[in-house]
Each structure stands twice: as structure tokens, then as C-alpha cells.
PDB file of C-alpha atoms in Angstrom:
ATOM      1  CA  UNK A  21       9.880 -24.963  52.380  1.00  0.00           C
ATOM      2  CA  UNK A  22      12.800 -25.870  49.979  1.00  0.00           C
ATOM      3  CA  UNK A  23      14.321 -22.491  48.122  1.00  0.00           C
ATOM      4  CA  UNK A  24      13.043 -24.094  44.978  1.00  0.00           C
ATOM      5  CA  UNK A  25       9.320 -23.721  46.095  1.00  0.00           C
ATOM      6  CA  UNK A  26       9.991 -20.501  48.424  1.00  0.00           C
ATOM      7  CA  UNK A  27      11.015 -19.094  44.682  1.00  0.00           C
ATOM      8  CA  UNK A  28       8.193 -20.166  43.120  1.00  0.00           C
ATOM      9  CA  UNK A  29       5.889 -18.926  45.703  1.00  0.00           C
ATOM     10  CA  UNK A  30       7.714 -15.189  45.659  1.00  0.00           C
ATOM     11  CA  UNK A  31       6.857 -15.543  41.469  1.00  0.00           C
ATOM     12  CA  UNK A  32       3.363 -15.710  42.027  1.00  0.00           C
ATOM     13  CA  UNK A  33       3.330 -13.102  44.967  1.00  0.00           C
ATOM     14  CA  UNK A  34       5.121 -10.431  42.875  1.00  0.00           C
ATOM     15  CA  UNK A  35       2.853 -11.473  40.030  1.00  0.00           C
ATOM     16  CA  UNK A  36       0.047 -10.693  41.764  1.00  0.00           C
ATOM     17  CA  UNK A  37       1.179  -7.254  43.555  1.00  0.00           C
ATOM     18  CA  UNK A  38       2.027  -8.009  47.130  1.00  0.00           C
ATOM     19  CA  UNK A  39       4.370  -5.956  48.689  1.00  0.00           C
ATOM     20  CA  UNK A  40       7.445  -7.598  47.614  1.00  0.00           C
ATOM     21  CA  UNK A  41      10.429  -5.626  49.618  1.00  0.00           C
ATOM     22  CA  UNK A  42      13.310  -8.133  50.787  1.00  0.00           C
ATOM     23  CA  UNK A  43      12.099  -7.131  54.467  1.00  0.00           C
ATOM     24  CA  UNK A  44       8.398  -8.398  53.907  1.00  0.00           C
ATOM     25  CA  UNK A  45       9.312 -11.236  52.078  1.00  0.00           C
ATOM     26  CA  UNK A  46      11.852 -12.595  54.921  1.00  0.00           C
ATOM     27  CA  UNK A  47       8.950 -12.100  57.695  1.00  0.00           C
ATOM     28  CA  UNK A  48       6.236 -14.162  55.189  1.00  0.00           C
ATOM     29  CA  UNK A  49       8.602 -16.945  54.534  1.00  0.00           C
ATOM     30  CA  UNK A  50      10.946 -16.733  57.941  1.00  0.00           C
ATOM     31  CA  UNK A  51      14.168 -16.382  56.164  1.00  0.00           C
ATOM     32  CA  UNK A  52      16.823 -13.861  56.446  1.00  0.00           C
ATOM     33  CA  UNK A  53      16.717 -10.917  53.974  1.00  0.00           C
ATOM     34  CA  UNK A  54      20.221 -12.031  52.331  1.00  0.00           C
ATOM     35  CA  UNK A  55      18.019 -15.480  51.437  1.00  0.00           C
ATOM     36  CA  UNK A  56      15.588 -13.290  49.788  1.00  0.00           C
ATOM     37  CA  UNK A  57      17.835 -11.255  47.861  1.00  0.00           C
ATOM     38  CA  UNK A  58      20.070 -14.125  46.764  1.00  0.00           C
ATOM     39  CA  UNK A  59      16.769 -15.794  45.672  1.00  0.00           C
ATOM     40  CA  UNK A  60      15.308 -12.418  43.959  1.00  0.00           C
ATOM     41  CA  UNK A  61      18.678 -12.610  41.844  1.00  0.00           C
ATOM     42  CA  UNK A  62      18.130 -16.076  40.716  1.00  0.00           C
ATOM     43  CA  UNK A  63      14.752 -15.133  39.662  1.00  0.00           C
ATOM     44  CA  UNK A  64      15.605 -12.363  38.082  1.00  0.00           C
ATOM     45  CA  UNK A  65      18.449 -13.548  36.121  1.00  0.00           C
ATOM     46  CA  UNK A  66      16.269 -16.144  35.127  1.00  0.00           C
ATOM     47  CA  UNK A  67      13.864 -13.381  33.542  1.00  0.00           C
ATOM     48  CA  UNK A  68      11.249 -14.311  36.044  1.00  0.00           C
ATOM     49  CA  UNK A  69      10.971 -11.013  37.727  1.00  0.00           C
ATOM     50  CA  UNK A  70      12.706  -7.443  37.762  1.00  0.00           C
ATOM     51  CA  UNK A  71      14.894  -6.280  40.775  1.00  0.00           C
ATOM     52  CA  UNK A  72      13.971  -2.769  41.507  1.00  0.00           C
ATOM     53  CA  UNK A  73      15.325  -0.735  44.508  1.00  0.00           C
ATOM     54  CA  UNK A  74      13.431  -2.013  47.330  1.00  0.00           C
ATOM     55  CA  UNK A  75      12.513  -5.431  45.944  1.00  0.00           C
ATOM     56  CA  UNK A  76      11.041  -6.657  42.899  1.00  0.00           C
ATOM     57  CA  UNK A  77       8.553  -6.525  40.074  1.00  0.00           C
ATOM     58  CA  UNK A  78       6.410  -8.769  37.836  1.00  0.00           C
ATOM     59  CA  UNK A  79       7.947  -8.552  34.251  1.00  0.00           C
ATOM     60  CA  UNK A  80       5.304  -6.504  31.301  1.00  0.00           C
ATOM     61  CA  UNK A  81       3.179  -9.024  29.630  1.00  0.00           C
ATOM     62  CA  UNK A  82       4.113  -6.545  26.729  1.00  0.00           C
ATOM     63  CA  UNK A  83       7.719  -8.145  26.791  1.00  0.00           C
ATOM     64  CA  UNK A  84       6.855 -10.164  23.552  1.00  0.00           C
ATOM     65  CA  UNK A  85       6.960 -10.132  19.886  1.00  0.00           C
ATOM     66  CA  UNK A  86       4.816  -7.446  18.158  1.00  0.00           C
ATOM     67  CA  UNK A  87       2.637 -10.511  16.264  1.00  0.00           C
ATOM     68  CA  UNK A  88       1.749 -11.856  19.230  1.00  0.00           C
ATOM     69  CA  UNK A  89       0.150  -9.034  21.272  1.00  0.00           C
ATOM     70  CA  UNK A  90      -1.810  -7.769  18.114  1.00  0.00           C
ATOM     71  CA  UNK A  91      -5.110  -9.979  19.386  1.00  0.00           C
ATOM     72  CA  UNK A  92      -4.640  -9.345  22.997  1.00  0.00           C
ATOM     73  CA  UNK A  93      -7.335  -7.158  24.633  1.00  0.00           C
ATOM     74  CA  UNK A  94      -8.612  -5.447  21.922  1.00  0.00           C
ATOM     75  CA  UNK A  95     -11.698  -3.919  23.404  1.00  0.00           C
ATOM     76  CA  UNK A  96      -9.418  -2.121  25.906  1.00  0.00           C
ATOM     77  CA  UNK A  97      -6.848  -0.825  23.292  1.00  0.00           C
ATOM     78  CA  UNK A  98     -10.037   0.274  21.708  1.00  0.00           C
ATOM     79  CA  UNK A  99     -11.398   2.155  24.620  1.00  0.00           C
ATOM     80  CA  UNK A 100      -8.305   3.659  25.558  1.00  0.00           C
ATOM     81  CA  UNK A 101      -7.218   4.945  21.920  1.00  0.00           C
ATOM     82  CA  UNK A 102     -10.861   6.312  21.310  1.00  0.00           C
ATOM     83  CA  UNK A 103      -9.988   8.579  24.383  1.00  0.00           C
ATOM     84  CA  UNK A 104      -6.429   9.616  23.158  1.00  0.00           C
ATOM     85  CA  UNK A 105      -7.077  10.202  19.960  1.00  0.00           C
ATOM     86  CA  UNK A 106      -9.576  13.205  21.013  1.00  0.00           C
ATOM     87  CA  UNK A 107      -7.054  14.894  22.179  1.00  0.00           C
ATOM     88  CA  UNK A 108      -5.268  15.368  19.437  1.00  0.00           C
ATOM     89  CA  UNK A 109      -7.570  16.934  16.784  1.00  0.00           C
ATOM     90  CA  UNK A 110      -6.341  20.657  17.283  1.00  0.00           C
ATOM     91  CA  UNK A 111      -2.688  20.002  17.537  1.00  0.00           C
ATOM     92  CA  UNK A 112       0.160  20.100  14.410  1.00  0.00           C
ATOM     93  CA  UNK A 113       3.034  18.219  15.227  1.00  0.00           C
ATOM     94  CA  UNK A 114       2.358  14.705  16.856  1.00  0.00           C
ATOM     95  CA  UNK A 115       4.789  11.903  17.432  1.00  0.00           C
ATOM     96  CA  UNK A 116       3.375   8.728  17.410  1.00  0.00           C
ATOM     97  CA  UNK A 117       5.514   5.402  19.103  1.00  0.00           C
ATOM     98  CA  UNK A 118       5.164   1.950  18.379  1.00  0.00           C
ATOM     99  CA  UNK A 119       2.664  -0.502  19.750  1.00  0.00           C
ATOM    100  CA  UNK A 120      -0.621  -2.295  19.078  1.00  0.00           C
ATOM    101  CA  UNK A 121      -1.974   0.328  21.426  1.00  0.00           C
ATOM    102  CA  UNK A 122      -0.770   3.046  19.772  1.00  0.00           C
ATOM    103  CA  UNK A 123      -2.108   1.712  16.182  1.00  0.00           C
ATOM    104  CA  UNK A 124      -5.462   1.899  17.516  1.00  0.00           C
ATOM    105  CA  UNK A 125      -4.800   5.462  18.126  1.00  0.00           C
ATOM    106  CA  UNK A 126      -3.610   6.164  14.411  1.00  0.00           C
ATOM    107  CA  UNK A 127      -6.676   4.589  13.191  1.00  0.00           C
ATOM    108  CA  UNK A 128      -8.846   6.813  15.394  1.00  0.00           C
ATOM    109  CA  UNK A 129      -7.174  10.137  14.417  1.00  0.00           C
ATOM    110  CA  UNK A 130      -9.914  12.844  13.999  1.00  0.00           C
ATOM    111  CA  UNK A 131     -10.674  13.616  10.747  1.00  0.00           C
ATOM    112  CA  UNK A 132     -10.555  17.256  11.554  1.00  0.00           C
ATOM    113  CA  UNK A 133      -6.665  17.013  12.186  1.00  0.00           C
ATOM    114  CA  UNK A 134      -4.710  18.750   9.880  1.00  0.00           C
ATOM    115  CA  UNK A 135      -0.935  18.497  10.907  1.00  0.00           C
ATOM    116  CA  UNK A 136       1.926  16.092  10.719  1.00  0.00           C
ATOM    117  CA  UNK A 137       2.609  12.855  12.070  1.00  0.00           C
ATOM    118  CA  UNK A 138       5.908  11.625  12.695  1.00  0.00           C
ATOM    119  CA  UNK A 139       6.203   7.784  14.055  1.00  0.00           C
ATOM    120  CA  UNK A 140       8.782   4.967  14.065  1.00  0.00           C
ATOM    121  CA  UNK A 141       6.214   2.491  13.550  1.00  0.00           C
ATOM    122  CA  UNK A 142       5.651   1.017  10.369  1.00  0.00           C
ATOM    123  CA  UNK A 143       1.969  -0.010  10.940  1.00  0.00           C
ATOM    124  CA  UNK A 144       1.343   3.593  11.953  1.00  0.00           C
ATOM    125  CA  UNK A 145       3.070   4.920   9.000  1.00  0.00           C
ATOM    126  CA  UNK A 146       0.931   2.091   6.561  1.00  0.00           C
ATOM    127  CA  UNK A 147      -2.302   3.414   8.408  1.00  0.00           C
ATOM    128  CA  UNK A 148      -2.198   6.890   7.735  1.00  0.00           C
ATOM    129  CA  UNK A 149      -0.700   6.710   4.355  1.00  0.00           C
ATOM    130  CA  UNK A 150      -3.541   7.288   2.466  1.00  0.00           C
ATOM    131  CA  UNK A 151      -5.448   9.737   5.064  1.00  0.00           C
ATOM    132  CA  UNK A 152      -5.840  12.740   3.602  1.00  0.00           C
ATOM    133  CA  UNK A 153      -4.883  16.279   4.954  1.00  0.00           C
ATOM    134  CA  UNK A 154      -2.313  14.257   7.110  1.00  0.00           C
ATOM    135  CA  UNK A 155       1.544  14.747   6.011  1.00  0.00           C
ATOM    136  CA  UNK A 156       3.412  11.208   7.580  1.00  0.00           C
ATOM    137  CA  UNK A 157       6.834  11.286   7.906  1.00  0.00           C
ATOM    138  CA  UNK A 158       8.758   7.740   8.762  1.00  0.00           C
ATOM    139  CA  UNK A 159      11.649   7.838  10.461  1.00  0.00           C
ATOM    140  CA  UNK A 160      14.185   5.512   8.715  1.00  0.00           C
ATOM    141  CA  UNK A 161      16.439   3.712  10.493  1.00  0.00           C
ATOM    142  CA  UNK A 162      16.992  -0.510  11.644  1.00  0.00           C
ATOM    143  CA  UNK A 163      13.970  -2.654  11.262  1.00  0.00           C
ATOM    144  CA  UNK A 164      13.108  -4.298  14.437  1.00  0.00           C
ATOM    145  CA  UNK A 165      11.412  -7.665  14.318  1.00  0.00           C
ATOM    146  CA  UNK A 166      10.298  -7.655  17.451  1.00  0.00           C
ATOM    147  CA  UNK A 167       8.435  -4.220  18.090  1.00  0.00           C
ATOM    148  CA  UNK A 168       7.659  -3.534  13.925  1.00  0.00           C
ATOM    149  CA  UNK A 169       9.700  -0.260  14.741  1.00  0.00           C
ATOM    150  CA  UNK A 170      12.515   1.509  13.245  1.00  0.00           C
ATOM    151  CA  UNK A 171      15.373   1.878  16.083  1.00  0.00           C
ATOM    152  CA  UNK A 172      19.059   3.356  16.116  1.00  0.00           C
ATOM    153  CA  UNK A 173      21.127   6.102  17.064  1.00  0.00           C
ATOM    154  CA  UNK A 174      19.676   7.852  12.866  1.00  0.00           C
ATOM    155  CA  UNK A 175      16.472   7.467  14.432  1.00  0.00           C
ATOM    156  CA  UNK A 176      17.496   9.545  17.881  1.00  0.00           C
ATOM    157  CA  UNK A 177      19.347  11.844  15.861  1.00  0.00           C
ATOM    158  CA  UNK A 178      16.138  12.651  13.493  1.00  0.00           C
ATOM    159  CA  UNK A 179      13.913  12.897  16.288  1.00  0.00           C
ATOM    160  CA  UNK A 180      16.199  16.117  17.920  1.00  0.00           C
ATOM    161  CA  UNK A 181      15.302  17.779  14.922  1.00  0.00           C
ATOM    162  CA  UNK A 182      11.752  18.346  15.406  1.00  0.00           C
ATOM    163  CA  UNK A 183       9.728  19.841  18.242  1.00  0.00           C
ATOM    164  CA  UNK A 184       6.405  17.965  18.690  1.00  0.00           C
ATOM    165  CA  UNK A 185       3.007  19.137  20.435  1.00  0.00           C
ATOM    166  CA  UNK A 186       2.751  15.972  22.180  1.00  0.00           C
ATOM    167  CA  UNK A 187       4.222  12.258  21.638  1.00  0.00           C
ATOM    168  CA  UNK A 188       2.165   9.135  22.385  1.00  0.00           C
ATOM    169  CA  UNK A 189       4.074   6.238  23.641  1.00  0.00           C
ATOM    170  CA  UNK A 190       3.281   2.847  23.765  1.00  0.00           C
ATOM    171  CA  UNK A 191       4.076   1.590  27.246  1.00  0.00           C
ATOM    172  CA  UNK A 192       5.679  -1.689  28.168  1.00  0.00           C
ATOM    173  CA  UNK A 193       6.269  -0.734  31.747  1.00  0.00           C
ATOM    174  CA  UNK A 194       5.551   1.763  34.144  1.00  0.00           C
ATOM    175  CA  UNK A 195       6.002   1.666  37.557  1.00  0.00           C
ATOM    176  CA  UNK A 196       6.306   4.670  40.025  1.00  0.00           C
ATOM    177  CA  UNK A 197       9.814   3.519  41.323  1.00  0.00           C
ATOM    178  CA  UNK A 198      11.109   2.093  38.458  1.00  0.00           C
ATOM    179  CA  UNK A 199       9.374   4.618  35.776  1.00  0.00           C
ATOM    180  CA  UNK A 200       9.085   4.036  32.394  1.00  0.00           C
ATOM    181  CA  UNK A 201      11.450   0.891  31.262  1.00  0.00           C
ATOM    182  CA  UNK A 202      11.448  -1.390  28.273  1.00  0.00           C
ATOM    183  CA  UNK A 203      13.265  -4.764  27.331  1.00  0.00           C
ATOM    184  CA  UNK A 204      15.273  -3.071  24.512  1.00  0.00           C
ATOM    185  CA  UNK A 205      18.262  -0.885  25.106  1.00  0.00           C
ATOM    186  CA  UNK A 206      17.849   0.600  21.633  1.00  0.00           C
ATOM    187  CA  UNK A 207      14.184   1.051  22.023  1.00  0.00           C
ATOM    188  CA  UNK A 208      14.878   3.131  25.470  1.00  0.00           C
ATOM    189  CA  UNK A 209      16.900   5.373  23.626  1.00  0.00           C
ATOM    190  CA  UNK A 210      14.375   5.970  20.940  1.00  0.00           C
ATOM    191  CA  UNK A 211      11.496   6.660  23.154  1.00  0.00           C
ATOM    192  CA  UNK A 212      13.477   8.741  25.539  1.00  0.00           C
ATOM    193  CA  UNK A 213      14.037  11.365  22.278  1.00  0.00           C
ATOM    194  CA  UNK A 214      10.730  11.370  21.850  1.00  0.00           C
ATOM    195  CA  UNK A 215       9.996  12.559  25.551  1.00  0.00           C
ATOM    196  CA  UNK A 216      12.694  15.099  25.160  1.00  0.00           C
ATOM    197  CA  UNK A 217      11.165  16.772  22.088  1.00  0.00           C
ATOM    198  CA  UNK A 218       7.515  16.756  23.186  1.00  0.00           C
ATOM    199  CA  UNK A 219       6.025  19.563  24.818  1.00  0.00           C
ATOM    200  CA  UNK A 220       3.387  16.866  26.722  1.00  0.00           C
ATOM    201  CA  UNK A 221       3.842  12.680  26.967  1.00  0.00           C
ATOM    202  CA  UNK A 222       0.606  11.411  26.678  1.00  0.00           C
ATOM    203  CA  UNK A 223       1.277   7.066  27.784  1.00  0.00           C
ATOM    204  CA  UNK A 224      -1.143   4.700  26.909  1.00  0.00           C
ATOM    205  CA  UNK A 225      -1.294   1.461  28.872  1.00  0.00           C
ATOM    206  CA  UNK A 226      -3.466  -1.365  29.725  1.00  0.00           C
ATOM    207  CA  UNK A 227      -3.703  -2.040  33.633  1.00  0.00           C
ATOM    208  CA  UNK A 228      -1.428  -5.494  32.962  1.00  0.00           C
ATOM    209  CA  UNK A 229       1.463  -2.632  32.257  1.00  0.00           C
ATOM    210  CA  UNK A 230       1.463  -0.988  35.488  1.00  0.00           C
ATOM    211  CA  UNK A 231       3.239  -2.179  38.361  1.00  0.00           C
ATOM    212  CA  UNK A 232       5.933  -3.925  35.936  1.00  0.00           C
ATOM    213  CA  UNK A 233       9.725  -3.464  34.903  1.00  0.00           C
ATOM    214  CA  UNK A 234      11.824  -4.276  32.043  1.00  0.00           C
ATOM    215  CA  UNK A 235      16.061  -3.629  32.286  1.00  0.00           C
ATOM    216  CA  UNK A 236      16.362  -0.066  30.222  1.00  0.00           C
ATOM    217  CA  UNK A 237      15.217   3.055  31.490  1.00  0.00           C
ATOM    218  CA  UNK A 238      13.388   5.541  29.055  1.00  0.00           C
ATOM    219  CA  UNK A 239      12.326   8.142  31.718  1.00  0.00           C
ATOM    220  CA  UNK A 240      11.181   8.508  35.275  1.00  0.00           C
ATOM    221  CA  UNK A 241       7.040   8.423  35.661  1.00  0.00           C
ATOM    222  CA  UNK A 242       6.578  11.919  36.634  1.00  0.00           C
ATOM    223  CA  UNK A 243       7.843  12.375  33.031  1.00  0.00           C
ATOM    224  CA  UNK A 244       4.552  11.228  31.799  1.00  0.00           C
ATOM    225  CA  UNK A 245       1.757  13.988  31.361  1.00  0.00           C
ATOM    226  CA  UNK A 246      -1.301  11.951  30.781  1.00  0.00           C
ATOM    227  CA  UNK A 247      -1.467   8.153  31.188  1.00  0.00           C
ATOM    228  CA  UNK A 248      -4.953   6.801  29.873  1.00  0.00           C
ATOM    229  CA  UNK A 249      -5.531   3.538  30.858  1.00  0.00           C
ATOM    230  CA  UNK A 250      -7.870   1.036  31.990  1.00  0.00           C
ATOM    231  CA  UNK A 251      -7.313   0.769  35.663  1.00  0.00           C
ATOM    232  CA  UNK A 252      -9.582   1.828  38.261  1.00  0.00           C
ATOM    233  CA  UNK A 253      -8.822   5.464  39.712  1.00  0.00           C
ATOM    234  CA  UNK A 254      -8.591   4.205  43.174  1.00  0.00           C
ATOM    235  CA  UNK A 255      -6.005   1.534  42.525  1.00  0.00           C
ATOM    236  CA  UNK A 256      -2.376   2.487  44.929  1.00  0.00           C
ATOM    237  CA  UNK A 257      -0.265   2.331  41.891  1.00  0.00           C
ATOM    238  CA  UNK A 258      -2.460   4.632  39.750  1.00  0.00           C
ATOM    239  CA  UNK A 259      -2.614   7.087  43.324  1.00  0.00           C
ATOM    240  CA  UNK A 260       1.020   6.634  43.354  1.00  0.00           C
ATOM    241  CA  UNK A 261       1.059   8.247  39.655  1.00  0.00           C
ATOM    242  CA  UNK A 262      -1.267  11.090  40.484  1.00  0.00           C
ATOM    243  CA  UNK A 263       0.234  12.072  43.656  1.00  0.00           C
ATOM    244  CA  UNK A 264       3.472  12.684  41.203  1.00  0.00           C
ATOM    245  CA  UNK A 265       1.939  15.123  39.492  1.00  0.00           C
ATOM    246  CA  UNK A 266       0.853  12.411  36.293  1.00  0.00           C
ATOM    247  CA  UNK A 267      -2.974  13.175  35.017  1.00  0.00           C
ATOM    248  CA  UNK A 268      -4.780   9.966  34.832  1.00  0.00           C
ATOM    249  CA  UNK A 269      -7.371   8.963  32.346  1.00  0.00           C
ATOM    250  CA  UNK A 270      -9.507   5.911  33.708  1.00  0.00           C
ATOM    251  CA  UNK A 271     -11.312   4.389  30.263  1.00  0.00           C
ATOM    252  CA  UNK A 272     -13.935   1.880  32.309  1.00  0.00           C
ATOM    253  CA  UNK A 273     -14.434  -1.541  30.791  1.00  0.00           C
ATOM    254  CA  UNK A 274     -17.678  -2.352  29.495  1.00  0.00           C
TER     255      UNK A 274
END
């Protein structure tokens, strides 16, 4: 098998969730671990996988522009959002991140909610602007055309002036080893500030976001208090997260 063919198969294995440590891949393909490490470096340089300690992970399906994500998995997002929004009714200070699933959470914010929503998301602020009883704070900063959120040092500084009951994070990538990661450095700083200033962290993520990784770290996986997802509760990734102390709320499919 040529290196090109081997690398193609490695990408397929990583994307399918197969074990991907250098030792396991070396045994599978009958080559040295050094050869596998070279393969992983090449694949990571091409953006086909993300290297992590001990192997590789697939890239997140969320690492595409916002406009392309809006129509993806609408029913999954709605089920996750409905379960998440129910938790917000009695709170007073909520931070809503960007992302298409968080937008669905905003749409389902309980009618009895009477508090302040601080957001970096332009679509979320627009969605809640006409809601009575809800004070909406749209933070200011440089607008990302990729995520439709505001980013930059001004946003980070503003977030650090708040103390939130909860932040609801849109997840790009979450993995027990790699943590919460995103493809954009500035977005990582903004999300990290949300986590830092929140009494609890709720992450919303479809199964496709789990076990993936991007270059920039937001926080270790253990920083997530609650994960709301459509993943099966018996999946090894889910069990690993629960073993780290993360409450996992699994929303079954229809």
C-alpha cells in the first residue's frame, strides 16, 4: 500500500471513530509508528484531521460558515434546544453564545423568563429583541462573517464585567482528551471568557460534534457542567465525559 492510499484509509478510520493512536495504526497497516506520525502530520497540514496527544481526531462538521449550517439537522437542534431552554426559566442572568443550536434555544426561551440575556450573536439578539420581559444586551466588537458573532478584545473585556448564572455554549468540537475547541483564535478567547464568568456551563451539541477537534482550546472538557446532545448515553465518548463529572442529558431521536 502506498503512503497516499494509507493516508486515505487513515482519514476514513479517524472519521469513523476507530482507534487512531500511532501504535494502533502502525499495527493495522504494518508500518512503523514514525511513518504513522508522518502521515498524521501531512493529514493535519491538509486540514483533514486534527492531531491531539496520543493520535488524531476528525475535524468538526461545524467548521463551516454559519449560513451553511443553518439548514443542517434542524430537528436535532430543536430537540436539544427545547430541553436546554427549560433550564433557563428561573434564572436572571444568562449568556447565550453564537451558533445555530443556540439560536434555537433563544427561540424557545420560556415565556416566564424575566431576566437579562447577554449575547455575542447577532441572530440571537435579533430573535429576542421583541420579547417582553427580557432585557437583551448585544455586545459590541468586530463582526465575524463566518460565525455571525462579535469577537475581539472588546468583547472579552465586556464579558468579564458580568457574572452569569449560566452560559449556553454552541459547540464546534468537544472531546474528552482535546477539550472544547474551535477553528478561530478570537472566538476561543470569547468563549473562554464566557466560561470564566459563568456559575454553570451548558454545552449544546449534536453527536457529530463529539470526538472532534479544532486548533484553538476554549477550556478542558471538564469545564462543561451539562452537555445536552442527541448522542447515545452508552457511547464511549459520552461515558468518558460523564466519568469526568459532566452531566450528560441525552435527547432521543424521533
